Short mmCIF file of N, CA and C in Angstrom, two decimals:
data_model
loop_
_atom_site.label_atom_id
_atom_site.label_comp_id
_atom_site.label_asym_id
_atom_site.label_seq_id
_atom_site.Cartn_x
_atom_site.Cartn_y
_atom_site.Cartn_z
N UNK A 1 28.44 23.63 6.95
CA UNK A 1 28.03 24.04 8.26
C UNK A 1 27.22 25.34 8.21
N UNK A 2 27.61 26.16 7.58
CA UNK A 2 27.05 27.69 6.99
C UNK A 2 25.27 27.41 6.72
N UNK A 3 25.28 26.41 5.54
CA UNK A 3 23.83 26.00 5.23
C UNK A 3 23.10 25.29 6.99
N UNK A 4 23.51 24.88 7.50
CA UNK A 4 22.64 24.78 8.17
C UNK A 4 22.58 25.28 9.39
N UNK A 5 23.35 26.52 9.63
CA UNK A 5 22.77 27.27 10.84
C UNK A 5 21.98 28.78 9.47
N UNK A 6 22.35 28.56 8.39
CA UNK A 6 21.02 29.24 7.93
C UNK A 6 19.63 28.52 7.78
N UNK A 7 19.63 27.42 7.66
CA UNK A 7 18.02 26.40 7.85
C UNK A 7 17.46 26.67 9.47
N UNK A 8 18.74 26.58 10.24
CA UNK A 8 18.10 26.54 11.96
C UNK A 8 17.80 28.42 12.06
N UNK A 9 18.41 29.40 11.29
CA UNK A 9 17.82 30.80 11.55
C UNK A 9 16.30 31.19 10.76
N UNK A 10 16.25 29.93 9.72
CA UNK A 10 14.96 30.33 9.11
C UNK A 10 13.96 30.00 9.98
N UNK A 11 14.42 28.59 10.56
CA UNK A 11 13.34 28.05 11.08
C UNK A 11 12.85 28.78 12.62
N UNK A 12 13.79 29.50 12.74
CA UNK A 12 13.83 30.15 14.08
C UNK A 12 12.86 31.45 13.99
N UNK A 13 13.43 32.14 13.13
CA UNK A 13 12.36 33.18 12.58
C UNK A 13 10.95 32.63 12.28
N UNK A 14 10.76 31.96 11.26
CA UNK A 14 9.08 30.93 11.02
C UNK A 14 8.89 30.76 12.51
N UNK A 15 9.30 30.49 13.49
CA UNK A 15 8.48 30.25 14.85
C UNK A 15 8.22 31.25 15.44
N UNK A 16 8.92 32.42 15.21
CA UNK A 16 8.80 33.69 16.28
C UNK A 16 7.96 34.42 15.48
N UNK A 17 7.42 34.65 13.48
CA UNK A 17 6.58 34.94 13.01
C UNK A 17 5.03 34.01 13.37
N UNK A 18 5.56 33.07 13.11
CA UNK A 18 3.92 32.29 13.47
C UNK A 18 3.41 32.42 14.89
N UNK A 19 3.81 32.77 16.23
CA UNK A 19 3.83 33.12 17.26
C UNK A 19 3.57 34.14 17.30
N UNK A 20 3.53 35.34 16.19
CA UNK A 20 2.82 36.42 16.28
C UNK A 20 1.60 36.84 15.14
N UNK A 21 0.75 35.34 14.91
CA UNK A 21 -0.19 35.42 13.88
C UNK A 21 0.57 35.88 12.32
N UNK A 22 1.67 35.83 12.52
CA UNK A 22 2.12 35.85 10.84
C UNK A 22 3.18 34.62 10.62
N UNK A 23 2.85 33.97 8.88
CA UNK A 23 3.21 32.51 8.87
C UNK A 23 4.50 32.92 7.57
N UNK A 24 5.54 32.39 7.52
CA UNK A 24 6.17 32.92 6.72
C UNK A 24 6.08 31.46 5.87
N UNK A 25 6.50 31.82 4.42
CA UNK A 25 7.06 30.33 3.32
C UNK A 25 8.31 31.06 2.82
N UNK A 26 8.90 30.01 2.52
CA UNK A 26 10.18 30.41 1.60
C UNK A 26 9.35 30.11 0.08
N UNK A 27 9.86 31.09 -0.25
CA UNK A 27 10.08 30.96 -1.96
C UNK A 27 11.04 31.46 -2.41
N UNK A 28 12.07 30.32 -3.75
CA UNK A 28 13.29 30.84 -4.57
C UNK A 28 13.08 31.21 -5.24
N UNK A 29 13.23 32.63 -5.76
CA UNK A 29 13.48 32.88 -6.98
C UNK A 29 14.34 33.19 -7.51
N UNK A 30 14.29 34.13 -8.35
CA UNK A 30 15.72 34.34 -9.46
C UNK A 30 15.58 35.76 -9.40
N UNK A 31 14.87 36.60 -8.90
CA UNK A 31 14.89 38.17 -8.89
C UNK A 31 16.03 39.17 -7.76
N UNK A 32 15.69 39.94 -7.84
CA UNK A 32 16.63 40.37 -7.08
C UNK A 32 16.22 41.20 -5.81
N UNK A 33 16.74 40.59 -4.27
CA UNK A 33 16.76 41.27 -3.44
C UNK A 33 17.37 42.32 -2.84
N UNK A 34 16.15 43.53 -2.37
CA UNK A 34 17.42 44.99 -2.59
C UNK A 34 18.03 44.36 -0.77
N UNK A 35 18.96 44.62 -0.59
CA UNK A 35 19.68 44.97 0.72
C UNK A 35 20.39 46.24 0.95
N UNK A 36 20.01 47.04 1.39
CA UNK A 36 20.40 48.28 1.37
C UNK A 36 20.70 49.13 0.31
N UNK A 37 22.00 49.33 0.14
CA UNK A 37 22.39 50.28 -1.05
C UNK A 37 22.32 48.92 -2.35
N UNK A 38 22.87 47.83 -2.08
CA UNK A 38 23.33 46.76 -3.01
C UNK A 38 22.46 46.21 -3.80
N UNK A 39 21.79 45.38 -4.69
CA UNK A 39 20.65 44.52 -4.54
C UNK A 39 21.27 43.18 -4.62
N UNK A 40 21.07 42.21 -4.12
CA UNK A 40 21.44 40.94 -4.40
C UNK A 40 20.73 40.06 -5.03
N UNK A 41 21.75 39.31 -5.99
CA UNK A 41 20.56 38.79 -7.22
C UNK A 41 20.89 37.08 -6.43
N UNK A 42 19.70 36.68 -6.64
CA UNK A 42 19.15 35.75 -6.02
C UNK A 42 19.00 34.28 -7.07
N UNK A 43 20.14 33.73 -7.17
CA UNK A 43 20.66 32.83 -8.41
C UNK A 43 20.89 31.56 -7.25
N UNK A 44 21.22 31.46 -6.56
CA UNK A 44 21.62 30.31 -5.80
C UNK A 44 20.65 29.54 -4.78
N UNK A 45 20.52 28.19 -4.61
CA UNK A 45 19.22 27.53 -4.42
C UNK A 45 19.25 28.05 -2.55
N UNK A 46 20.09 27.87 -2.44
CA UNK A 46 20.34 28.10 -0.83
C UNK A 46 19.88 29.41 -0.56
N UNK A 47 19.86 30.66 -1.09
CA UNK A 47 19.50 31.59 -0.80
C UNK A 47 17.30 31.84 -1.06
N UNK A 48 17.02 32.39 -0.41
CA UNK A 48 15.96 32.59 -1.03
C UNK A 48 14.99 33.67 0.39
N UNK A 49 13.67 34.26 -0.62
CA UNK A 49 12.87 35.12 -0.10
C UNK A 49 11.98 35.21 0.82
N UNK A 50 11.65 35.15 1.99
CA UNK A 50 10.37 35.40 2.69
C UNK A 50 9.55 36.21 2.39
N UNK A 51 8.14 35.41 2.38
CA UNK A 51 7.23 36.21 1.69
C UNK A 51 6.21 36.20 2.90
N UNK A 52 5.87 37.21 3.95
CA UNK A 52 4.70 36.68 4.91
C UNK A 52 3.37 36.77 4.55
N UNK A 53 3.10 35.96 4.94
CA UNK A 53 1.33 35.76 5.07
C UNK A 53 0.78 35.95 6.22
N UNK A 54 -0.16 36.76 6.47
CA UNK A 54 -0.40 37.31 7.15
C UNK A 54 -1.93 36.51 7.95
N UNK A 55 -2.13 35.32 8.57
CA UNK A 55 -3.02 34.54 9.46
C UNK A 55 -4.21 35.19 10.51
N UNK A 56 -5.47 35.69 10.35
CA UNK A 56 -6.03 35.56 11.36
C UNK A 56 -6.61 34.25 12.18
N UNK A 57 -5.70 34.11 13.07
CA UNK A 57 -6.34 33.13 14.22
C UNK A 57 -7.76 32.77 14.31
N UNK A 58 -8.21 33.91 14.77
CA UNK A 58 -9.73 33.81 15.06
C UNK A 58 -10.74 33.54 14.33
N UNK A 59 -10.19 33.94 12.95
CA UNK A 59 -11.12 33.86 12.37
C UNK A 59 -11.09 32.62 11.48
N UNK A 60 -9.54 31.58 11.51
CA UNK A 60 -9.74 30.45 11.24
C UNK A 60 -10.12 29.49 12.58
N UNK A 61 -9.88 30.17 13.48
CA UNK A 61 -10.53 28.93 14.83
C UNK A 61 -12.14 28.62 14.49
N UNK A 62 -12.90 29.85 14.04
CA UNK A 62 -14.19 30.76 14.28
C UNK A 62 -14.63 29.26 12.88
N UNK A 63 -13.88 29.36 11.69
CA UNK A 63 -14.34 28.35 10.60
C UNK A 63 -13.81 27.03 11.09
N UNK A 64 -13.25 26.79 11.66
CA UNK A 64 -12.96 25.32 12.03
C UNK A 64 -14.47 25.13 12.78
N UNK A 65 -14.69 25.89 13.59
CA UNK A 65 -15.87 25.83 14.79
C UNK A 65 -17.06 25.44 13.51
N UNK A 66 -17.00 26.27 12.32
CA UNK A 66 -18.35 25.93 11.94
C UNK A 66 -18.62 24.71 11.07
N UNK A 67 -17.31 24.38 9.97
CA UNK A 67 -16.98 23.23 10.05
C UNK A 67 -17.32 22.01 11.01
N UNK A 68 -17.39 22.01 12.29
CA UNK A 68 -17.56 21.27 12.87
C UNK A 68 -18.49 20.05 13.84
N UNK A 69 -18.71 19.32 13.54
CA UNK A 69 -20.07 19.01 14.14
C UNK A 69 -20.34 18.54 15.39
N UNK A 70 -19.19 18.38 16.46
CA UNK A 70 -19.32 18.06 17.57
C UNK A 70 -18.78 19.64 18.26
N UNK A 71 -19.14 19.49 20.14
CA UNK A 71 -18.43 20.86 20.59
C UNK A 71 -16.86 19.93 21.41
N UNK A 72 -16.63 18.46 21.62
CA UNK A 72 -15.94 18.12 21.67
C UNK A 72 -15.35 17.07 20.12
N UNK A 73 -13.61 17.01 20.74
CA UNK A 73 -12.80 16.67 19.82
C UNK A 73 -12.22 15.70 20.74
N UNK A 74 -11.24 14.36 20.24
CA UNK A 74 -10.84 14.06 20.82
C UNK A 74 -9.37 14.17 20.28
N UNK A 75 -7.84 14.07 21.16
CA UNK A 75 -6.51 14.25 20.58
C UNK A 75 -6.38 13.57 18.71
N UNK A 76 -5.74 13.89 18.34
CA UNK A 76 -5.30 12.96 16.85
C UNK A 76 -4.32 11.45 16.82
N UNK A 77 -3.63 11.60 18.08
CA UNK A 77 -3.24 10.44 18.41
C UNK A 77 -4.05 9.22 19.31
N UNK A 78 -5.41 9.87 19.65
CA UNK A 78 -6.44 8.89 19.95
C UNK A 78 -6.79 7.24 19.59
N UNK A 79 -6.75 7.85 17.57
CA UNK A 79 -6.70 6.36 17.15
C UNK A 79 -5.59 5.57 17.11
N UNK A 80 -4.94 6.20 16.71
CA UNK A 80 -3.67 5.65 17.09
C UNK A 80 -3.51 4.37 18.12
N UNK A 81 -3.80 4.62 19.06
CA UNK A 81 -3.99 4.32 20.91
C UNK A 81 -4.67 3.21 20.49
N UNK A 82 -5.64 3.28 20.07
CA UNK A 82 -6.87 2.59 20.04
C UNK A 82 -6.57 1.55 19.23
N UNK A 83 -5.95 1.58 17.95
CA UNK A 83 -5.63 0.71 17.33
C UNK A 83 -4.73 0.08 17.25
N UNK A 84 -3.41 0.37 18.38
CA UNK A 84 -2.70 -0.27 19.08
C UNK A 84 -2.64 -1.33 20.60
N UNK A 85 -4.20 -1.23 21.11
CA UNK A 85 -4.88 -2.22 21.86
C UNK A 85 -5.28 -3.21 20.81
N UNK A 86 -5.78 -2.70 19.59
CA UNK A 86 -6.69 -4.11 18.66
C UNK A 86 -6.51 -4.94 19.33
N UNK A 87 -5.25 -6.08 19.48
CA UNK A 87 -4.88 -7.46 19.80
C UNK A 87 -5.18 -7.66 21.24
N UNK A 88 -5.02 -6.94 22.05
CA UNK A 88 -5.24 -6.72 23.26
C UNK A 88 -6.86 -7.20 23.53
N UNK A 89 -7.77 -6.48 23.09
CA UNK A 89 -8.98 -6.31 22.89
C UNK A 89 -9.39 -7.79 22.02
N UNK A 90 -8.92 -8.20 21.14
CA UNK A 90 -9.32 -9.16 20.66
C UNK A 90 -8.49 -10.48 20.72
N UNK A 91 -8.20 -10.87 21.90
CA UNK A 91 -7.02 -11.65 21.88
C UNK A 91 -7.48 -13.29 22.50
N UNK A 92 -9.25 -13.29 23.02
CA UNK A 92 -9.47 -14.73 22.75
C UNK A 92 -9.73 -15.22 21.69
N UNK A 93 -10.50 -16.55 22.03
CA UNK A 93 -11.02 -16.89 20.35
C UNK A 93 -12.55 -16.56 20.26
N UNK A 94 -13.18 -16.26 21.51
CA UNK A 94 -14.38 -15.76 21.29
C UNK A 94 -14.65 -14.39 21.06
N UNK A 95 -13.87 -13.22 21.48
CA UNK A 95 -13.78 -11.97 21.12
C UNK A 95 -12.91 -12.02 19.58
N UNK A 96 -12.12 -12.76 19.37
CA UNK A 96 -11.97 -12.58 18.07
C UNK A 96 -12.68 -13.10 16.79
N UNK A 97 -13.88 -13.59 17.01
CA UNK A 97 -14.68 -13.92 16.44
C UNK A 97 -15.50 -12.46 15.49
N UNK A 98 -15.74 -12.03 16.78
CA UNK A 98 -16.12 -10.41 16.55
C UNK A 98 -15.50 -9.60 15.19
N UNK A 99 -16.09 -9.12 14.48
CA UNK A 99 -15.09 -8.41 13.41
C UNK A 99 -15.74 -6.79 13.79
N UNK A 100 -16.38 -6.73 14.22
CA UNK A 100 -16.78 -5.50 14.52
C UNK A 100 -17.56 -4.98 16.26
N UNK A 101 -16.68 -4.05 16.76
CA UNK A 101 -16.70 -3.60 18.39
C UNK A 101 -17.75 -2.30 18.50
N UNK A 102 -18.62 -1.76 19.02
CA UNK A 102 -19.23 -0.65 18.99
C UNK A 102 -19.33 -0.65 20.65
N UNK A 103 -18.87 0.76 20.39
CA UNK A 103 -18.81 1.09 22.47
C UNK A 103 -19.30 2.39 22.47
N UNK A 104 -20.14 3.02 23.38
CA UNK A 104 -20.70 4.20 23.55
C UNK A 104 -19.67 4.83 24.37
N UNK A 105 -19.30 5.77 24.38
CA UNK A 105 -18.20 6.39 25.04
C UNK A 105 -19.00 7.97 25.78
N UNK A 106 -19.29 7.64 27.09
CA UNK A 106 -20.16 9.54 27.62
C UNK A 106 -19.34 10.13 27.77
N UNK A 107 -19.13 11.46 27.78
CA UNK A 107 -18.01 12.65 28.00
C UNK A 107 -19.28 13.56 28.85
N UNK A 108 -18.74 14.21 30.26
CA UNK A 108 -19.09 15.09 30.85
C UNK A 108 -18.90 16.38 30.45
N UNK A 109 -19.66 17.62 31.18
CA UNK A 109 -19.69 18.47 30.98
C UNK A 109 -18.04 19.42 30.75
N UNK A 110 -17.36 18.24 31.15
CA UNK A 110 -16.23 19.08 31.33
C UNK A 110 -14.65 18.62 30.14
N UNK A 111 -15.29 17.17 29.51
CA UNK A 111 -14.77 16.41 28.48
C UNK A 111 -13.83 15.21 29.01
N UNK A 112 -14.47 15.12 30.18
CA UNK A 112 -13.65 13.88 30.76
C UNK A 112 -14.97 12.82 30.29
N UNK A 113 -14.24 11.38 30.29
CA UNK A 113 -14.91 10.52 30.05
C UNK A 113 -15.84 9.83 30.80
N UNK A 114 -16.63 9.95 30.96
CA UNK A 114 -17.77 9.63 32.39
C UNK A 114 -18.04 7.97 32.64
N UNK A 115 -18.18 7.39 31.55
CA UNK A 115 -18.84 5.89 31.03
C UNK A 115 -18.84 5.59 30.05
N UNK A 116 -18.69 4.60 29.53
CA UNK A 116 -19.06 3.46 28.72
C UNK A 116 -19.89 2.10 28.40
N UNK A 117 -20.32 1.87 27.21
CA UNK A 117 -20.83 0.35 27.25
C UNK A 117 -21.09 0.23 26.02
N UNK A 118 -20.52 -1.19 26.22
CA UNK A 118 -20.35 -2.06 24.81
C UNK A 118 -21.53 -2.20 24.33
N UNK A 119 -22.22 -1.98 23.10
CA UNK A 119 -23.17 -1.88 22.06
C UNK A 119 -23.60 -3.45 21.75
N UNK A 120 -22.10 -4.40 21.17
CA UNK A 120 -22.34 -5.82 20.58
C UNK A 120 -23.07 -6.84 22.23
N UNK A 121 -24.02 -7.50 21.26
CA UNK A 121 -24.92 -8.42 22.58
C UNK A 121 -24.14 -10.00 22.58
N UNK A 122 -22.86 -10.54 21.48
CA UNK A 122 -22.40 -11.14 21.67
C UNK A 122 -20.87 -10.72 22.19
N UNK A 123 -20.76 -9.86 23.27
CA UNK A 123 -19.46 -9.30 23.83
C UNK A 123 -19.85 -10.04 25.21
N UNK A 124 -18.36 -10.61 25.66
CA UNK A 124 -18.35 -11.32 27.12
C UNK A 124 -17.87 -10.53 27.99
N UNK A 125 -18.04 -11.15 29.34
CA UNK A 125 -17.31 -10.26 30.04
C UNK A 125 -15.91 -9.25 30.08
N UNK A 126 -14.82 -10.58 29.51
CA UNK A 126 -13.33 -10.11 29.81
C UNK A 126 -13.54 -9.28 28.49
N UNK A 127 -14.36 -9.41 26.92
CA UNK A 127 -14.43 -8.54 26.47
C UNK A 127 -14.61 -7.03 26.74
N UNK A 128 -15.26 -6.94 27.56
CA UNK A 128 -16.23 -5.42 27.98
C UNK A 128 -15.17 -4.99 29.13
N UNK A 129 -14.25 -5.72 29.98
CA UNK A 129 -13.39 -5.88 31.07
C UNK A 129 -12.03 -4.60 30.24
N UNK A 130 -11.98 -5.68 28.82
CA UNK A 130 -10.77 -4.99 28.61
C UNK A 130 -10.56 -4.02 27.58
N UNK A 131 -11.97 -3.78 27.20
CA UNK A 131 -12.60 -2.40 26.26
C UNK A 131 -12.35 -1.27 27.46
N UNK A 132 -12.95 -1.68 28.96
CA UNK A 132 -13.15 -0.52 30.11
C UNK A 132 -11.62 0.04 30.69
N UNK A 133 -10.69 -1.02 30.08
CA UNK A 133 -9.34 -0.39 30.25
C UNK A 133 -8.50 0.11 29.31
N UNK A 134 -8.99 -0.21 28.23
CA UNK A 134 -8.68 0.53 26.61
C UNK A 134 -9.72 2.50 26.69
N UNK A 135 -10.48 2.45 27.12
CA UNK A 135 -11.18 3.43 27.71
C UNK A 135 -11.06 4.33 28.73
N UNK A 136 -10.45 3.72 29.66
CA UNK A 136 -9.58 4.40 30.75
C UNK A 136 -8.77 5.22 30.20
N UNK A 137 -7.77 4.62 29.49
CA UNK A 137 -6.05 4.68 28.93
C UNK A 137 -6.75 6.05 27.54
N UNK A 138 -7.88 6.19 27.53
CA UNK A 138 -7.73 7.08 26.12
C UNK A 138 -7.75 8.43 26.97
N UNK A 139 -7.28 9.23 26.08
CA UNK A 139 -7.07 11.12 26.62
C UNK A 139 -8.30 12.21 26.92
N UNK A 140 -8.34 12.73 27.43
CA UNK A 140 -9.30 13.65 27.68
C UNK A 140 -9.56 14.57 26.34
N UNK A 141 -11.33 14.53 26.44
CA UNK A 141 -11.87 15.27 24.76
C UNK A 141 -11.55 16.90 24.86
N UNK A 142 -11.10 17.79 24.37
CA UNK A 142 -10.63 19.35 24.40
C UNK A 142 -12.52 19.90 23.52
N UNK A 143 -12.51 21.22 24.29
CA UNK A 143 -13.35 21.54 23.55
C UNK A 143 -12.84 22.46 22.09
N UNK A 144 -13.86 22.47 21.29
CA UNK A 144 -13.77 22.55 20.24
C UNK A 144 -14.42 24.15 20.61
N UNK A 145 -13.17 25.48 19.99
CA UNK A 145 -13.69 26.57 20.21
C UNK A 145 -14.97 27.40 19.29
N UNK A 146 -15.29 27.96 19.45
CA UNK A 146 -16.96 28.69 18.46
C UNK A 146 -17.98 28.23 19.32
N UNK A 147 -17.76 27.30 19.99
CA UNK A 147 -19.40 26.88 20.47
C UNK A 147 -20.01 27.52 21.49
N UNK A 148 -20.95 27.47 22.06
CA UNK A 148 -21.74 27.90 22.55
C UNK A 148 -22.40 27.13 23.69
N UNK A 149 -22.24 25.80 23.68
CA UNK A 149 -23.03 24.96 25.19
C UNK A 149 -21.61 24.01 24.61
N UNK A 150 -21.10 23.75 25.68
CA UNK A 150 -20.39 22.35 26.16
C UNK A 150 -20.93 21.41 27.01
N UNK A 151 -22.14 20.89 26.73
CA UNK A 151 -22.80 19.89 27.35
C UNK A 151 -22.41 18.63 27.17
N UNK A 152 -22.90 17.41 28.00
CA UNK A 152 -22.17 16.29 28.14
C UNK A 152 -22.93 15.58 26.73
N UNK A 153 -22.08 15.06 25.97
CA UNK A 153 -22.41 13.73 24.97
C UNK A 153 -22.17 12.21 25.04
N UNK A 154 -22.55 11.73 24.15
CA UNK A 154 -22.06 10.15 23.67
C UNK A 154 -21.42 10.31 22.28
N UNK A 155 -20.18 9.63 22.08
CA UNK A 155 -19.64 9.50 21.06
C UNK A 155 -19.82 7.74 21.02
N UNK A 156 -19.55 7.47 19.80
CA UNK A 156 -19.82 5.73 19.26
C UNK A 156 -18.28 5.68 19.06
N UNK A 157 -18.06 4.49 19.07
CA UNK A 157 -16.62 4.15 18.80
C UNK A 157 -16.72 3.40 18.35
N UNK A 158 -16.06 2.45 16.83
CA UNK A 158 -16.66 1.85 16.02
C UNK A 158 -14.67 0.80 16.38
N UNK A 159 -14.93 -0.32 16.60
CA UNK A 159 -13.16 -0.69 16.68
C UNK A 159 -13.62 -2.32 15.76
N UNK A 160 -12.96 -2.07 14.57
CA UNK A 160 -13.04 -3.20 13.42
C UNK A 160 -11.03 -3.72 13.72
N UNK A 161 -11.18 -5.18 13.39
CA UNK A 161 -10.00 -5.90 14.16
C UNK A 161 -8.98 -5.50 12.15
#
């Protein structure tokens, strides 16, 4: 019981350091930690050292930004979403014919999704019907910080069955 309200105080600390731009790791070693007058030698796996690292925010937001080639992003659980309609989306025998979906997806100035339209010239109606509700159902794009114009785009959406 001991071991693990010391795992729930580490982890408690790691949140209230990373919450203030510093990231802590554990590392075990075998050296010895002073604690006051005492030093405690550090032999047992359960015990071990915080070492902080010290994170500027900004200035990894600032390299993600340049890294980056859009000024919008969309969530990480996006595809996810998306590839949990597949069957949905391809569930006649004429849309499943299709092995490959291309949909233009517009995002407004503000990263909401404005419009769409299906790319393939052999897509039918209830195809394009139930792409526009697979499209609905996806999350709003966040902007991506460093940039400089958040103007409205087209992203491609490429959906292989």
């Amino acid at each position: 019981m001991k071991i693990i309200f010391k795992h729930i105080n580490v982890l408690i600390l790691t949140g209230m350091l990373i919450s203030s731009n510093v990231m802590a790791f554990v590392v075990n070693t075998e050296e010895e930690i002073n604690s006051g007058n005492k030093p405690i030698a550090v032999n047992n796996p359960y015990k071990a050292a915080l070492r902080p690292v010290i994170l500027n925010l900004d200035e990894l937001i600032a390299e993600a930004s340049i890294n980056a080639i859009s000024p919008w992003v969309f969530p990480v659980h996006t595809l996810d979403m998306v590839d949990s309609y597949t069957p949905f989306i391809f569930r006649t025998k004429k849309s499943a014919e299709i092995e490959e979906l291309k949909v233009i997806i517009n995002i407004n100035a503000k990263g909401k999704i404005s419009g769409y339209e299906v790319v393939n010239e052999d897509a039918d109606k209830g195809l394009i019907e139930r792409v526009g509700h697979v499209v609905r159902k996806l999350p709003q794009a966040t902007p991506v910080p460093g940039f400089n114009d958040y103007s409205p785009m087209e992203f491609e959406l490429v959906i292989r069955k």
